[in-house]
CSV table of N, CA and C and ligand atoms in Angstrom, one decimal:
chain,number,residue,atom,x,y,z
A,9,UNK,N,0.8,-1.2,0.0
A,9,UNK,CA,0.0,0.0,0.0
A,9,UNK,C,0.9,1.2,0.0
A,10,UNK,N,0.5,2.2,-0.8
A,10,UNK,CA,1.4,3.4,-0.9
A,10,UNK,C,1.3,4.4,0.2
A,11,UNK,N,2.4,5.0,0.5
A,11,UNK,CA,2.4,6.1,1.4
A,11,UNK,C,2.1,7.3,0.5
A,12,UNK,N,1.1,8.1,0.9
A,12,UNK,CA,0.6,9.1,0.0
A,12,UNK,C,1.0,10.5,0.4
A,13,UNK,N,1.2,10.7,1.7
A,13,UNK,CA,1.5,12.0,2.3
A,13,UNK,C,2.1,11.8,3.7
A,14,UNK,N,2.6,12.9,4.2
A,14,UNK,CA,3.0,12.9,5.6
A,14,UNK,C,1.9,13.5,6.4
A,15,UNK,N,1.7,13.0,7.6
A,15,UNK,CA,0.6,13.4,8.5
A,15,UNK,C,0.7,14.9,8.7
A,16,UNK,N,1.9,15.5,8.8
A,16,UNK,CA,2.0,16.9,9.1
A,16,UNK,C,1.7,17.8,7.9
A,17,UNK,N,1.4,17.1,6.7
A,17,UNK,CA,1.1,17.9,5.5
A,17,UNK,C,-0.4,18.2,5.5
A,18,UNK,N,-1.2,17.5,6.3
A,18,UNK,CA,-2.7,17.7,6.3
A,18,UNK,C,-3.0,18.5,7.6
A,19,UNK,N,-3.4,19.8,7.4
A,19,UNK,CA,-3.6,20.5,8.6
A,19,UNK,C,-4.8,20.1,9.4
A,20,UNK,N,-4.8,20.3,10.7
A,20,UNK,CA,-6.0,20.0,11.5
A,20,UNK,C,-7.2,20.6,11.0
A,21,UNK,N,-8.3,19.9,10.9
A,21,UNK,CA,-9.6,20.3,10.3
A,21,UNK,C,-9.4,20.9,8.9
A,22,UNK,N,-8.4,20.3,8.2
A,22,UNK,CA,-8.1,20.8,6.8
A,22,UNK,C,-8.0,19.6,5.9
A,23,UNK,N,-7.6,20.0,4.6
A,23,UNK,CA,-7.6,19.0,3.5
A,23,UNK,C,-6.3,19.1,2.8
A,24,UNK,N,-6.0,18.0,2.1
A,24,UNK,CA,-4.8,18.0,1.1
A,24,UNK,C,-5.2,17.2,-0.1
A,25,UNK,N,-5.1,17.8,-1.3
A,25,UNK,CA,-5.4,17.1,-2.5
A,25,UNK,C,-4.1,16.4,-3.0
A,26,UNK,N,-4.2,15.1,-3.3
A,26,UNK,CA,-3.1,14.4,-3.9
A,26,UNK,C,-3.5,13.7,-5.2
A,27,UNK,N,-2.5,13.3,-6.0
A,27,UNK,CA,-2.8,12.6,-7.2
A,27,UNK,C,-2.0,11.3,-7.1
A,28,UNK,N,-2.7,10.2,-7.3
A,28,UNK,CA,-2.0,8.9,-7.3
A,28,UNK,C,-2.6,8.0,-8.3
A,29,UNK,N,-1.8,7.4,-9.1
A,29,UNK,CA,-2.3,6.5,-10.1
A,29,UNK,C,-3.4,7.1,-11.0
A,30,UNK,N,-3.2,8.4,-11.3
A,30,UNK,CA,-4.2,9.1,-12.2
A,30,UNK,C,-5.5,9.5,-11.5
A,31,UNK,N,-5.5,9.3,-10.2
A,31,UNK,CA,-6.7,9.5,-9.4
A,31,UNK,C,-6.5,10.7,-8.4
A,32,UNK,N,-7.4,11.6,-8.4
A,32,UNK,CA,-7.3,12.7,-7.4
A,32,UNK,C,-8.0,12.2,-6.1
A,33,UNK,N,-7.2,12.2,-5.0
A,33,UNK,CA,-7.7,11.8,-3.7
A,33,UNK,C,-7.6,13.0,-2.7
A,34,UNK,N,-8.7,13.2,-2.0
A,34,UNK,CA,-8.7,14.2,-1.0
A,34,UNK,C,-8.5,13.6,0.4
A,35,UNK,N,-7.4,14.1,1.0
A,35,UNK,CA,-7.1,13.7,2.4
A,35,UNK,C,-7.8,14.7,3.3
A,36,UNK,N,-8.5,14.2,4.3
A,36,UNK,CA,-9.1,15.1,5.3
A,36,UNK,C,-8.7,14.8,6.7
A,37,UNK,N,-8.4,15.8,7.4
A,37,UNK,CA,-8.0,15.6,8.8
A,37,UNK,C,-9.1,16.1,9.7
A,38,UNK,N,-9.9,15.2,10.2
A,38,UNK,CA,-11.0,15.5,11.1
A,38,UNK,C,-10.6,15.2,12.6
A,39,UNK,N,-10.3,16.2,13.3
A,39,UNK,CA,-9.9,16.0,14.7
A,39,UNK,C,-8.8,15.0,14.9
A,40,UNK,N,-7.8,14.9,14.0
A,40,UNK,CA,-6.7,14.0,14.1
A,40,UNK,C,-6.9,12.7,13.4
A,41,UNK,N,-8.1,12.4,12.9
A,41,UNK,CA,-8.3,11.2,12.1
A,41,UNK,C,-8.3,11.6,10.6
A,42,UNK,N,-7.5,10.8,9.9
A,42,UNK,CA,-7.4,11.1,8.5
A,42,UNK,C,-8.4,10.2,7.7
A,43,UNK,N,-9.0,10.8,6.7
A,43,UNK,CA,-9.9,10.1,5.8
A,43,UNK,C,-9.4,10.4,4.4
A,44,UNK,N,-9.7,9.4,3.5
A,44,UNK,CA,-9.4,9.6,2.1
A,44,UNK,C,-10.6,9.4,1.3
A,45,UNK,N,-11.0,10.4,0.5
A,45,UNK,CA,-12.2,10.4,-0.3
A,45,UNK,C,-11.9,10.8,-1.8
A,46,UNK,N,-12.8,10.5,-2.7
A,46,UNK,CA,-12.5,11.0,-4.1
A,46,UNK,C,-12.8,12.5,-4.1
A,47,UNK,N,-12.1,13.1,-5.0
A,47,UNK,CA,-12.3,14.6,-5.1
A,47,UNK,C,-13.5,15.0,-5.9
A,48,UNK,N,-14.0,14.1,-6.7
A,48,UNK,CA,-15.1,14.5,-7.6
A,48,UNK,C,-16.5,14.2,-6.9
A,49,UNK,N,-17.3,15.2,-6.8
A,49,UNK,CA,-18.6,14.9,-6.2
A,49,UNK,C,-19.4,14.0,-7.0
A,50,UNK,N,-20.0,12.9,-6.5
A,50,UNK,CA,-20.8,12.0,-7.3
A,50,UNK,C,-22.1,12.6,-7.8
A,51,UNK,N,-22.5,13.7,-7.4
A,51,UNK,CA,-23.7,14.4,-7.9
A,51,UNK,C,-23.4,15.0,-9.3
A,52,UNK,N,-22.7,16.0,-9.3
A,52,UNK,CA,-22.4,16.7,-10.6
A,52,UNK,C,-20.9,17.0,-10.8
A,53,UNK,N,-20.1,16.4,-10.0
A,53,UNK,CA,-18.7,16.5,-10.3
A,53,UNK,C,-17.9,17.7,-9.7
A,54,UNK,N,-18.5,18.4,-8.8
A,54,UNK,CA,-17.8,19.5,-8.3
A,54,UNK,C,-16.6,19.0,-7.5
A,55,UNK,N,-15.5,19.8,-7.4
A,55,UNK,CA,-14.3,19.4,-6.7
A,55,UNK,C,-14.6,19.4,-5.2
A,56,UNK,N,-14.4,18.3,-4.5
A,56,UNK,CA,-14.7,18.3,-3.1
A,56,UNK,C,-13.5,19.0,-2.3
A,57,UNK,N,-12.5,19.4,-3.0
A,57,UNK,CA,-11.4,20.1,-2.3
A,57,UNK,C,-11.9,21.5,-1.8
A,58,UNK,N,-13.0,21.9,-2.4
A,58,UNK,CA,-13.7,23.2,-2.0
A,58,UNK,C,-14.8,23.0,-1.0
A,59,UNK,N,-15.0,21.7,-0.5
A,59,UNK,CA,-16.1,21.4,0.4
A,59,UNK,C,-15.9,22.0,1.8
A,60,UNK,N,-16.9,22.2,2.5
A,60,UNK,CA,-16.9,22.6,3.8
A,60,UNK,C,-16.8,21.4,4.7
A,61,UNK,N,-15.9,21.4,5.7
A,61,UNK,CA,-15.7,20.3,6.6
A,61,UNK,C,-16.5,20.7,7.9
A,62,UNK,N,-17.4,19.8,8.3
A,62,UNK,CA,-18.2,20.2,9.4
A,62,UNK,C,-18.6,18.9,10.1
A,63,UNK,N,-18.6,18.9,11.5
A,63,UNK,CA,-18.9,17.7,12.3
A,63,UNK,C,-18.3,16.5,11.7
A,64,UNK,N,-19.1,15.6,11.1
A,64,UNK,CA,-18.5,14.3,10.6
A,64,UNK,C,-18.6,14.2,9.1
A,65,UNK,N,-18.9,15.3,8.4
A,65,UNK,CA,-19.1,15.2,7.0
A,65,UNK,C,-18.5,16.4,6.2
A,66,UNK,N,-18.4,16.2,4.9
A,66,UNK,CA,-18.0,17.2,3.9
A,66,UNK,C,-19.3,17.7,3.2
A,67,UNK,N,-19.4,19.0,3.1
A,67,UNK,CA,-20.6,19.6,2.4
A,67,UNK,C,-20.1,20.1,1.0
A,68,UNK,N,-20.6,19.6,-0.1
A,68,UNK,CA,-20.2,19.9,-1.4
A,68,UNK,C,-20.4,21.4,-1.7
A,69,UNK,N,-19.4,22.0,-2.3
A,69,UNK,CA,-19.5,23.5,-2.5
A,69,UNK,C,-20.6,23.9,-3.5
A,70,UNK,N,-21.0,22.9,-4.4
A,70,UNK,CA,-21.9,23.3,-5.4
A,70,UNK,C,-23.4,23.3,-5.0
A,71,UNK,N,-23.9,22.2,-4.5
A,71,UNK,CA,-25.3,22.1,-4.1
A,71,UNK,C,-25.5,21.7,-2.6
A,72,UNK,N,-24.4,21.6,-1.9
A,72,UNK,CA,-24.5,21.3,-0.5
A,72,UNK,C,-24.8,19.9,0.0
A,73,UNK,N,-24.7,18.9,-0.9
A,73,UNK,CA,-24.9,17.5,-0.4
A,73,UNK,C,-23.9,17.3,0.6
A,74,UNK,N,-24.3,16.6,1.7
A,74,UNK,CA,-23.4,16.3,2.8
A,74,UNK,C,-23.0,14.8,2.8
A,75,UNK,N,-21.7,14.6,2.7
A,75,UNK,CA,-21.2,13.2,2.6
A,75,UNK,C,-20.4,12.9,3.9
A,76,UNK,N,-20.8,11.8,4.5
A,76,UNK,CA,-20.2,11.3,5.7
A,76,UNK,C,-18.7,10.9,5.4
A,77,UNK,N,-17.8,11.3,6.2
A,77,UNK,CA,-16.4,11.0,5.9
A,77,UNK,C,-16.1,9.5,6.1
A,78,UNK,N,-16.8,8.9,7.0
A,78,UNK,CA,-16.5,7.5,7.4
A,78,UNK,C,-16.8,6.5,6.2
A,79,UNK,N,-17.9,6.8,5.5
A,79,UNK,CA,-18.3,5.8,4.4
A,79,UNK,C,-18.8,6.5,3.1
A,80,UNK,N,-18.7,7.8,3.1
A,80,UNK,CA,-19.1,8.5,1.9
A,80,UNK,C,-20.6,8.6,1.6
A,81,UNK,N,-21.4,8.1,2.6
A,81,UNK,CA,-22.9,8.1,2.4
A,81,UNK,C,-23.5,9.5,2.5
A,82,UNK,N,-24.6,9.7,1.9
A,82,UNK,CA,-25.3,11.0,1.9
A,82,UNK,C,-26.7,10.7,2.3
A,83,UNK,N,-27.1,11.2,3.5
A,83,UNK,CA,-28.4,10.8,4.1
A,83,UNK,C,-29.5,11.4,3.2
A,84,UNK,N,-29.4,12.6,2.8
A,84,UNK,CA,-30.5,13.2,2.0
A,84,UNK,C,-30.7,12.7,0.6
A,85,UNK,N,-29.6,12.2,0.1
A,85,UNK,CA,-29.6,11.7,-1.3
A,85,UNK,C,-28.8,10.3,-1.3
A,86,UNK,N,-29.5,9.3,-0.9
A,86,UNK,CA,-28.8,8.0,-0.7
A,86,UNK,C,-28.3,7.4,-2.1
A,87,UNK,N,-28.8,7.9,-3.2
A,87,UNK,CA,-28.3,7.4,-4.5
A,87,UNK,C,-26.9,8.0,-4.8
A,88,UNK,N,-26.4,9.0,-4.0
A,88,UNK,CA,-25.1,9.5,-4.2
A,88,UNK,C,-24.2,9.1,-3.1
A,89,UNK,N,-23.1,8.5,-3.5
A,89,UNK,CA,-22.1,8.1,-2.4
A,89,UNK,C,-20.7,8.5,-2.9
A,90,UNK,N,-20.0,9.2,-2.0
A,90,UNK,CA,-18.6,9.6,-2.3
A,90,UNK,C,-17.7,8.4,-2.0
A,91,UNK,N,-16.9,8.1,-3.0
A,91,UNK,CA,-16.0,6.9,-2.8
A,91,UNK,C,-15.0,7.2,-1.7
A,92,UNK,N,-14.7,6.3,-0.9
A,92,UNK,CA,-13.7,6.4,0.2
A,92,UNK,C,-12.7,5.3,0.2
A,93,UNK,N,-11.6,5.4,0.8
A,93,UNK,CA,-10.6,4.4,0.8
A,93,UNK,C,-10.1,4.2,2.3
A,94,UNK,N,-9.8,3.0,2.7
A,94,UNK,CA,-9.2,2.8,4.0
A,94,UNK,C,-7.9,3.5,4.2
A,95,UNK,N,-7.7,4.1,5.4
A,95,UNK,CA,-6.4,4.8,5.6
A,95,UNK,C,-5.8,4.3,6.9
A,96,UNK,N,-4.5,4.2,6.9
A,96,UNK,CA,-3.7,3.9,8.0
A,96,UNK,C,-2.6,4.9,8.2
A,97,UNK,N,-2.3,5.2,9.5
A,97,UNK,CA,-1.3,6.2,9.7
A,97,UNK,C,-0.2,5.5,10.6
A,98,UNK,N,1.0,5.5,10.0
A,98,UNK,CA,2.1,4.9,10.8
A,98,UNK,C,3.2,5.9,10.9
A,99,UNK,N,3.6,6.1,12.2
A,99,UNK,CA,4.5,7.2,12.5
A,99,UNK,C,4.0,8.5,11.9
A,100,UNK,N,4.7,9.1,10.9
A,100,UNK,CA,4.2,10.4,10.3
A,100,UNK,C,3.7,10.1,8.9
A,101,UNK,N,3.4,8.9,8.6
A,101,UNK,CA,3.1,8.6,7.2
A,101,UNK,C,1.6,8.1,7.0
A,102,UNK,N,1.0,8.7,6.0
A,102,UNK,CA,-0.4,8.3,5.7
A,102,UNK,C,-0.4,7.3,4.6
A,103,UNK,N,-1.0,6.1,4.8
A,103,UNK,CA,-1.0,5.0,3.8
A,103,UNK,C,-2.5,4.8,3.5
A,104,UNK,N,-2.7,4.8,2.1
A,104,UNK,CA,-4.1,4.6,1.7
A,104,UNK,C,-4.2,3.3,0.9
A,105,UNK,N,-5.2,2.5,1.2
A,105,UNK,CA,-5.4,1.2,0.6
A,105,UNK,C,-6.2,1.5,-0.7
A,106,UNK,N,-5.6,1.5,-1.8
A,106,UNK,CA,-6.3,1.8,-3.1
A,106,UNK,C,-7.0,0.6,-3.7
A,107,UNK,N,-6.8,-0.5,-3.1
A,107,UNK,CA,-7.3,-1.8,-3.7
A,107,UNK,C,-8.8,-1.8,-3.8
B,119,FES,S1,-22.1,18.7,-7.5
B,119,FES,FE1,-21.9,18.2,-5.4
B,119,FES,S2,-23.9,18.4,-4.6
B,119,FES,FE2,-24.1,18.8,-6.7
């Protein structure tokens, strides 16, 4: 599994956009827990790098759909799900399981 970034590169309550294997992945630091989600909103493709991070979810900048960070689900629009990947942090390294 690839190391995609260092932990100290993702600010607290912030995000970092990375590219790996032709895929844009957004790393999100929610109170010290790192999540990895796709950058493209499953609704109409807005970049989630501009999303608002609140409580346990990301709110899309275009129409405000709210995606839970833990599994990408959207309560109001269950047909839309943001892709997520498992993340592991070892020492200062963020490892994303892209399988
Ligand atoms: S493009 Fe994200 S909610 Fe519409």
